[in-house]
Amino acid sequence: MCGIVAYVGNKEAYPILIRGLKRLEYRGYDSAGIALLNDKELNIYKKQGKVSELEAFTINKNLKGNIGIGHTRWATHGLPNDVNSHPHFTTNKDIAIIHNGIIENYSTLKEELISRGYQFRSETDTEVIVHLIDDIMKTEKVDLVEAVRHALLSVTGAYALVVISNKHPDTLIAARKSSPLVVGIGKENEFYLASDATPIVEYTKQVVYLNDEEIAILDRNSGLKIVHLSKEEKTPYIQELELHLEALEKGGFEHFMLKEIFEQPKTIHDCFRGRLNTEQGWVNLGGLKDYHQKLLNANRLIFVACGTSWHAAQVGEYLIEELARINVEVEYASEFRYRNPIINEQDVVIAISQSGETADTLAALELAKSKGATIIGICNVVGSSISRITDAGSYTHAGPEIGVASTKAFTAQVTILTLLALLLANKKGTVSAAKFHEIISELENIPKKVKEILDKNNLIKEIATQYKDAKNALYLGRGSSFPVALEGALKLKEISYIHAEGYPAAEMKHGPIALIDEEMPVFVIATKGTSYEKVVSNIQEVKARKGKIIAIVTEGDEQVKSMADHIIEIPDTNEHLVPLLATIPFQLLSYHISVMRGCNVDQPRNLAKSVTVE
Ligand code: G6P
């Protein structure tokens, strides 16, 4: 939520900032802005809309400077207009700031500053910080770094921020608390800063992830210095990035989302590679190796997550309860943290998060930790905040996911949860050796079967043309296909703006059935398995009300075929693995409908990929 990029060194900063902002645009695209320092002149350009609009706006402007900061905004306080765009600056334009996060006590601070004569241009919480820094420098007669430190001691809330000043033409000052920030170390005192490593990776692989309440001073003469808010000096911990540039490109696909959907045979494989062995009959998650007993003896496993990750957690609940017979609860992180949950040392709280930065999920983990629970993370982004605060965890290894609507991260999360369920079931002896073997060998076939579904892309596109103008849609599933229905509905609404709801198929009778008429597409997962006959009855109920049925069925199915308006066949698989396959047609359907409606597939309106505010 909001992307930050900054550079100091001997190269021209502008192209680095613009390229970086484009990489970070997934974090918010309400407005974009930059500040460039050239010969003690601080030039600020900002514009409502996408980075491309900022680029157009800056043509023919003075874009010189080897030091600068850039920001792409997801609006929290104040409309997404030019004035509220970052950077924000002091009255005399000596100091400019970019910020990601929320300053909770901004209105009190603002009142104080107004009473001291400060005038505010914007409605943002961020502008408070820059005036506060200015005020502290004047009243306390301290230098800029000290003023930043004092200002941060006065604010409550979350921040990742960067400060630039024309009085310090060689220095950037950055700080973080609860919002991510990573420093890239280039050649000869050249530094990059960004909300994640994607703007940095093409220049350097040496990075330092800042910790909460740390201030980084990046100086092209004296190098990098990190101090804690308490003034204690910290030794920078330099890590090598594993990220590859190609992973950040569209690779010939029209959209990142489509590329990411088509990557799934590989990403699912990458996720289980080295973690199972069919011949020797084991499943292993290296990051959890010291926590097997803790998990097996846990009172409950509590999953906390948001959005798509919450749907993956729901699949995990079915799998773990069914296979390992361990009590599982799934919680929206935002609800969990505010309802005084009963947690103790016997509980294991597992966060699922693609970004590893979602504010509510992080806060839920912190709460659980404070109550003595063991905390575990299932994250995609290596080095993310959740992966660093948890006791243990597993990475999903799906690679960078750029499309705002999550696809490959979801199937990777479900893959990890399947492995976790199998691991625990095997250790606990709640599945027979034959069943364990059957599921792990079938898991190895899943990438190939996903590929077979992707080969039906043209058929799915054809079906999409018939429903692109729908106003509403229902998604139905039972058992572990119910969360797949929820995820299908979420995909459709977030990228095509069609109202869609996911329901357990049998619940349809308790309300949604009233909505069904000949205009209503009903997407149903009706694959072979325990609930098949029941779902067939639900399909009959929809047909009796003239609803349109688009059914995902097991290859060779005849019964549903005779009732449905359209069927999409998926290869037969073990019932526990159906979510990994059934979700793929829904992703493609949503994708095509979104394209046909002319929507922005990769950057849907009002959304952001990494939600670092509550
Ligand atoms: C946002 C994204 C979703 C994502 C959710 C949780 O809403 O748009 O795609 O599922 O955040 O994010 P996380 O990174 O914690 O999985």
Short mmCIF file of N, CA and C in Angstrom, two decimals, residues 393-498:
data_model
loop_
_atom_site.label_atom_id
_atom_site.label_comp_id
_atom_site.label_asym_id
_atom_site.label_seq_id
_atom_site.Cartn_x
_atom_site.Cartn_y
_atom_site.Cartn_z
N GLY A 393 8.47 -21.19 9.66
CA GLY A 393 7.55 -21.00 8.53
C GLY A 393 7.99 -21.73 7.29
N SER A 394 7.17 -21.58 6.27
CA SER A 394 7.48 -22.18 4.97
C SER A 394 7.21 -21.15 3.89
N TYR A 395 8.12 -21.05 2.97
CA TYR A 395 7.88 -20.18 1.81
C TYR A 395 7.12 -20.95 0.74
N THR A 396 6.29 -20.20 -0.02
CA THR A 396 5.50 -20.88 -1.05
C THR A 396 6.26 -20.96 -2.39
N HIS A 397 7.31 -20.17 -2.54
CA HIS A 397 8.18 -20.23 -3.73
C HIS A 397 7.44 -20.04 -5.05
N ALA A 398 6.41 -19.17 -5.06
CA ALA A 398 5.68 -18.93 -6.30
C ALA A 398 6.34 -17.85 -7.17
N GLY A 399 7.36 -17.19 -6.64
CA GLY A 399 7.99 -16.09 -7.37
C GLY A 399 7.13 -14.84 -7.26
N PRO A 400 7.66 -13.69 -7.71
CA PRO A 400 6.90 -12.44 -7.53
C PRO A 400 5.54 -12.50 -8.22
N GLU A 401 4.52 -12.10 -7.49
CA GLU A 401 3.18 -12.02 -8.08
C GLU A 401 2.87 -10.54 -8.24
N ILE A 402 2.70 -10.10 -9.48
CA ILE A 402 2.56 -8.66 -9.74
C ILE A 402 1.09 -8.28 -9.94
N GLY A 403 0.34 -9.13 -10.63
CA GLY A 403 -1.10 -8.86 -10.82
C GLY A 403 -1.73 -8.70 -9.44
N VAL A 404 -2.57 -7.68 -9.29
CA VAL A 404 -3.15 -7.44 -7.96
C VAL A 404 -4.03 -8.62 -7.55
N ALA A 405 -4.77 -9.19 -8.49
CA ALA A 405 -5.59 -10.36 -8.16
C ALA A 405 -4.68 -11.59 -8.03
N SER A 406 -4.74 -12.21 -6.88
CA SER A 406 -3.82 -13.32 -6.60
C SER A 406 -4.25 -14.60 -7.32
N THR A 407 -3.32 -15.27 -7.95
CA THR A 407 -3.62 -16.52 -8.66
C THR A 407 -2.61 -17.60 -8.26
N LYS A 408 -1.37 -17.45 -8.74
CA LYS A 408 -0.38 -18.49 -8.46
C LYS A 408 -0.03 -18.55 -6.98
N ALA A 409 -0.17 -17.42 -6.28
CA ALA A 409 0.13 -17.46 -4.84
C ALA A 409 -0.89 -18.34 -4.13
N PHE A 410 -2.17 -18.28 -4.59
CA PHE A 410 -3.22 -19.08 -3.98
C PHE A 410 -2.94 -20.57 -4.14
N THR A 411 -2.62 -20.99 -5.36
CA THR A 411 -2.40 -22.43 -5.55
C THR A 411 -1.14 -22.89 -4.81
N ALA A 412 -0.16 -21.99 -4.69
CA ALA A 412 1.04 -22.36 -3.93
C ALA A 412 0.70 -22.49 -2.44
N GLN A 413 -0.13 -21.59 -1.94
CA GLN A 413 -0.54 -21.68 -0.53
C GLN A 413 -1.29 -22.99 -0.28
N VAL A 414 -2.18 -23.33 -1.22
CA VAL A 414 -2.95 -24.58 -1.05
C VAL A 414 -2.00 -25.78 -1.12
N THR A 415 -0.98 -25.68 -1.95
CA THR A 415 0.00 -26.78 -2.04
C THR A 415 0.73 -26.96 -0.70
N ILE A 416 1.18 -25.86 -0.12
CA ILE A 416 1.87 -25.95 1.18
C ILE A 416 0.93 -26.54 2.23
N LEU A 417 -0.31 -26.10 2.21
CA LEU A 417 -1.26 -26.59 3.22
C LEU A 417 -1.55 -28.07 3.03
N THR A 418 -1.54 -28.51 1.77
CA THR A 418 -1.72 -29.94 1.50
C THR A 418 -0.52 -30.71 2.07
N LEU A 419 0.67 -30.16 1.84
CA LEU A 419 1.88 -30.82 2.38
C LEU A 419 1.82 -30.85 3.90
N LEU A 420 1.39 -29.75 4.49
CA LEU A 420 1.33 -29.68 5.95
C LEU A 420 0.34 -30.71 6.49
N ALA A 421 -0.82 -30.80 5.84
CA ALA A 421 -1.84 -31.77 6.29
C ALA A 421 -1.28 -33.19 6.18
N LEU A 422 -0.58 -33.47 5.09
CA LEU A 422 -0.04 -34.82 4.88
C LEU A 422 1.06 -35.12 5.88
N LEU A 423 1.91 -34.12 6.11
CA LEU A 423 3.02 -34.30 7.06
C LEU A 423 2.48 -34.65 8.46
N LEU A 424 1.49 -33.86 8.88
CA LEU A 424 0.94 -34.07 10.23
C LEU A 424 0.18 -35.40 10.29
N ALA A 425 -0.55 -35.70 9.23
CA ALA A 425 -1.34 -36.95 9.21
C ALA A 425 -0.41 -38.15 9.26
N ASN A 426 0.69 -38.06 8.54
CA ASN A 426 1.65 -39.17 8.50
C ASN A 426 2.29 -39.38 9.87
N LYS A 427 2.67 -38.26 10.49
CA LYS A 427 3.31 -38.37 11.81
C LYS A 427 2.32 -38.86 12.85
N LYS A 428 1.09 -38.46 12.70
CA LYS A 428 0.08 -38.81 13.70
C LYS A 428 -0.52 -40.18 13.44
N GLY A 429 -0.30 -40.68 12.24
CA GLY A 429 -0.85 -41.99 11.89
C GLY A 429 -2.34 -41.96 11.62
N THR A 430 -2.85 -40.80 11.18
CA THR A 430 -4.29 -40.71 10.93
C THR A 430 -4.65 -41.03 9.47
N VAL A 431 -3.64 -41.28 8.63
CA VAL A 431 -3.95 -41.80 7.29
C VAL A 431 -3.17 -43.09 7.09
N SER A 432 -3.74 -43.98 6.33
CA SER A 432 -3.05 -45.24 6.06
C SER A 432 -1.87 -44.95 5.13
N ALA A 433 -0.89 -45.84 5.15
CA ALA A 433 0.28 -45.68 4.27
C ALA A 433 -0.18 -45.63 2.82
N ALA A 434 -1.20 -46.44 2.48
CA ALA A 434 -1.65 -46.49 1.08
C ALA A 434 -2.27 -45.16 0.67
N LYS A 435 -3.08 -44.60 1.55
CA LYS A 435 -3.74 -43.33 1.21
C LYS A 435 -2.71 -42.20 1.12
N PHE A 436 -1.77 -42.21 2.08
CA PHE A 436 -0.70 -41.21 2.08
C PHE A 436 0.06 -41.26 0.76
N HIS A 437 0.41 -42.47 0.37
CA HIS A 437 1.15 -42.66 -0.86
C HIS A 437 0.34 -42.21 -2.08
N GLU A 438 -0.93 -42.55 -2.04
CA GLU A 438 -1.80 -42.19 -3.18
C GLU A 438 -1.87 -40.67 -3.34
N ILE A 439 -2.00 -39.97 -2.20
CA ILE A 439 -2.14 -38.50 -2.32
C ILE A 439 -0.82 -37.87 -2.75
N ILE A 440 0.31 -38.30 -2.15
CA ILE A 440 1.56 -37.62 -2.56
C ILE A 440 1.92 -37.93 -4.01
N SER A 441 1.63 -39.15 -4.46
CA SER A 441 1.98 -39.38 -5.88
C SER A 441 1.05 -38.61 -6.79
N GLU A 442 -0.19 -38.44 -6.37
CA GLU A 442 -1.11 -37.65 -7.20
C GLU A 442 -0.72 -36.16 -7.18
N LEU A 443 -0.21 -35.69 -6.04
CA LEU A 443 0.24 -34.29 -5.97
C LEU A 443 1.32 -34.04 -7.03
N GLU A 444 2.15 -35.02 -7.24
CA GLU A 444 3.20 -34.87 -8.27
C GLU A 444 2.61 -34.74 -9.67
N ASN A 445 1.39 -35.27 -9.87
CA ASN A 445 0.75 -35.17 -11.19
C ASN A 445 0.01 -33.86 -11.40
N ILE A 446 -0.16 -33.11 -10.32
CA ILE A 446 -1.01 -31.91 -10.41
C ILE A 446 -0.48 -30.88 -11.44
N PRO A 447 0.83 -30.58 -11.47
CA PRO A 447 1.29 -29.59 -12.47
C PRO A 447 0.88 -29.98 -13.90
N LYS A 448 1.01 -31.26 -14.21
CA LYS A 448 0.65 -31.73 -15.56
C LYS A 448 -0.87 -31.53 -15.80
N LYS A 449 -1.65 -31.78 -14.77
CA LYS A 449 -3.11 -31.66 -14.91
C LYS A 449 -3.53 -30.19 -14.99
N VAL A 450 -2.81 -29.33 -14.28
CA VAL A 450 -3.09 -27.89 -14.39
C VAL A 450 -2.82 -27.46 -15.83
N LYS A 451 -1.74 -27.97 -16.38
CA LYS A 451 -1.39 -27.63 -17.77
C LYS A 451 -2.53 -28.05 -18.72
N GLU A 452 -3.09 -29.24 -18.48
CA GLU A 452 -4.20 -29.71 -19.33
C GLU A 452 -5.39 -28.75 -19.27
N ILE A 453 -5.62 -28.19 -18.07
CA ILE A 453 -6.74 -27.23 -17.95
C ILE A 453 -6.39 -25.94 -18.69
N LEU A 454 -5.14 -25.50 -18.55
CA LEU A 454 -4.72 -24.26 -19.24
C LEU A 454 -4.86 -24.41 -20.75
N ASP A 455 -4.70 -25.64 -21.23
CA ASP A 455 -4.85 -25.88 -22.67
C ASP A 455 -6.30 -25.64 -23.14
N LYS A 456 -7.22 -25.54 -22.18
CA LYS A 456 -8.63 -25.28 -22.55
C LYS A 456 -8.94 -23.79 -22.52
N ASN A 457 -7.91 -22.99 -22.53
CA ASN A 457 -8.09 -21.54 -22.42
C ASN A 457 -9.07 -21.00 -23.46
N ASN A 458 -9.02 -21.50 -24.70
CA ASN A 458 -9.91 -20.96 -25.74
C ASN A 458 -11.37 -21.27 -25.45
N LEU A 459 -11.60 -22.49 -24.97
CA LEU A 459 -12.98 -22.87 -24.60
C LEU A 459 -13.48 -21.95 -23.47
N ILE A 460 -12.61 -21.75 -22.49
CA ILE A 460 -13.01 -20.93 -21.33
C ILE A 460 -13.26 -19.48 -21.78
N LYS A 461 -12.45 -19.01 -22.70
CA LYS A 461 -12.64 -17.65 -23.23
C LYS A 461 -13.99 -17.54 -23.94
N GLU A 462 -14.33 -18.58 -24.66
CA GLU A 462 -15.61 -18.61 -25.38
C GLU A 462 -16.78 -18.55 -24.38
N ILE A 463 -16.66 -19.29 -23.30
CA ILE A 463 -17.72 -19.25 -22.27
C ILE A 463 -17.79 -17.84 -21.67
N ALA A 464 -16.61 -17.25 -21.46
CA ALA A 464 -16.56 -15.91 -20.86
C ALA A 464 -17.33 -14.90 -21.71
N THR A 465 -17.26 -15.02 -23.03
CA THR A 465 -17.95 -14.04 -23.89
C THR A 465 -19.45 -14.02 -23.58
N GLN A 466 -19.98 -15.16 -23.18
CA GLN A 466 -21.42 -15.24 -22.96
C GLN A 466 -21.86 -14.63 -21.63
N TYR A 467 -20.91 -14.42 -20.72
CA TYR A 467 -21.29 -13.91 -19.39
C TYR A 467 -20.64 -12.59 -19.05
N LYS A 468 -20.00 -11.97 -20.04
CA LYS A 468 -19.25 -10.76 -19.75
C LYS A 468 -20.15 -9.59 -19.34
N ASP A 469 -21.43 -9.65 -19.73
CA ASP A 469 -22.31 -8.54 -19.38
C ASP A 469 -23.20 -8.83 -18.17
N ALA A 470 -22.91 -9.92 -17.50
CA ALA A 470 -23.72 -10.26 -16.32
C ALA A 470 -23.61 -9.15 -15.27
N LYS A 471 -24.68 -9.00 -14.52
CA LYS A 471 -24.65 -7.99 -13.44
C LYS A 471 -24.26 -8.66 -12.12
N ASN A 472 -24.62 -9.92 -12.01
CA ASN A 472 -24.36 -10.68 -10.78
C ASN A 472 -23.91 -12.09 -11.16
N ALA A 473 -23.29 -12.75 -10.23
CA ALA A 473 -22.93 -14.16 -10.46
C ALA A 473 -22.87 -14.87 -9.11
N LEU A 474 -23.23 -16.15 -9.15
CA LEU A 474 -23.13 -16.97 -7.94
C LEU A 474 -22.10 -18.06 -8.18
N TYR A 475 -21.36 -18.38 -7.14
CA TYR A 475 -20.37 -19.47 -7.21
C TYR A 475 -20.70 -20.46 -6.10
N LEU A 476 -20.84 -21.72 -6.47
CA LEU A 476 -21.22 -22.72 -5.48
C LEU A 476 -20.21 -23.87 -5.42
N GLY A 477 -19.99 -24.36 -4.21
CA GLY A 477 -19.14 -25.53 -4.04
C GLY A 477 -19.40 -26.13 -2.68
N ARG A 478 -18.99 -27.37 -2.50
CA ARG A 478 -19.16 -28.00 -1.18
C ARG A 478 -17.82 -28.52 -0.71
N GLY A 479 -17.71 -28.73 0.61
CA GLY A 479 -16.46 -29.25 1.15
C GLY A 479 -15.33 -28.30 0.81
N SER A 480 -14.17 -28.86 0.44
CA SER A 480 -13.03 -27.98 0.17
C SER A 480 -13.22 -27.21 -1.14
N SER A 481 -14.27 -27.50 -1.89
CA SER A 481 -14.56 -26.68 -3.07
C SER A 481 -15.35 -25.43 -2.71
N PHE A 482 -15.87 -25.37 -1.49
CA PHE A 482 -16.57 -24.15 -1.08
C PHE A 482 -15.61 -22.94 -1.07
N PRO A 483 -14.43 -23.04 -0.41
CA PRO A 483 -13.52 -21.90 -0.51
C PRO A 483 -13.06 -21.60 -1.94
N VAL A 484 -13.06 -22.61 -2.79
CA VAL A 484 -12.71 -22.36 -4.20
C VAL A 484 -13.81 -21.50 -4.84
N ALA A 485 -15.07 -21.76 -4.45
CA ALA A 485 -16.18 -20.94 -4.93
C ALA A 485 -16.02 -19.50 -4.43
N LEU A 486 -15.65 -19.36 -3.17
CA LEU A 486 -15.43 -18.00 -2.62
C LEU A 486 -14.34 -17.28 -3.41
N GLU A 487 -13.27 -18.02 -3.69
CA GLU A 487 -12.14 -17.43 -4.40
C GLU A 487 -12.55 -17.09 -5.85
N GLY A 488 -13.36 -17.95 -6.46
CA GLY A 488 -13.84 -17.68 -7.82
C GLY A 488 -14.65 -16.38 -7.85
N ALA A 489 -15.53 -16.21 -6.86
CA ALA A 489 -16.36 -15.01 -6.80
C ALA A 489 -15.49 -13.77 -6.56
N LEU A 490 -14.50 -13.92 -5.70
CA LEU A 490 -13.61 -12.77 -5.42
C LEU A 490 -12.85 -12.36 -6.68
N LYS A 491 -12.35 -13.35 -7.41
CA LYS A 491 -11.60 -13.03 -8.64
C LYS A 491 -12.48 -12.24 -9.59
N LEU A 492 -13.74 -12.70 -9.76
CA LEU A 492 -14.62 -12.01 -10.72
C LEU A 492 -14.89 -10.59 -10.27
N LYS A 493 -15.25 -10.42 -8.99
CA LYS A 493 -15.64 -9.06 -8.59
C LYS A 493 -14.45 -8.13 -8.58
N GLU A 494 -13.27 -8.61 -8.17
CA GLU A 494 -12.18 -7.65 -8.04
C GLU A 494 -11.62 -7.16 -9.37
N ILE A 495 -11.70 -7.98 -10.41
CA ILE A 495 -11.12 -7.47 -11.66
C ILE A 495 -12.14 -7.10 -12.73
N SER A 496 -13.41 -7.55 -12.57
CA SER A 496 -14.37 -7.17 -13.62
C SER A 496 -15.49 -6.31 -13.07
N TYR A 497 -15.52 -6.13 -11.75
CA TYR A 497 -16.53 -5.29 -11.07
C TYR A 497 -17.95 -5.84 -11.24
N ILE A 498 -18.07 -7.13 -11.51
CA ILE A 498 -19.39 -7.77 -11.50
C ILE A 498 -19.64 -8.26 -10.08
#
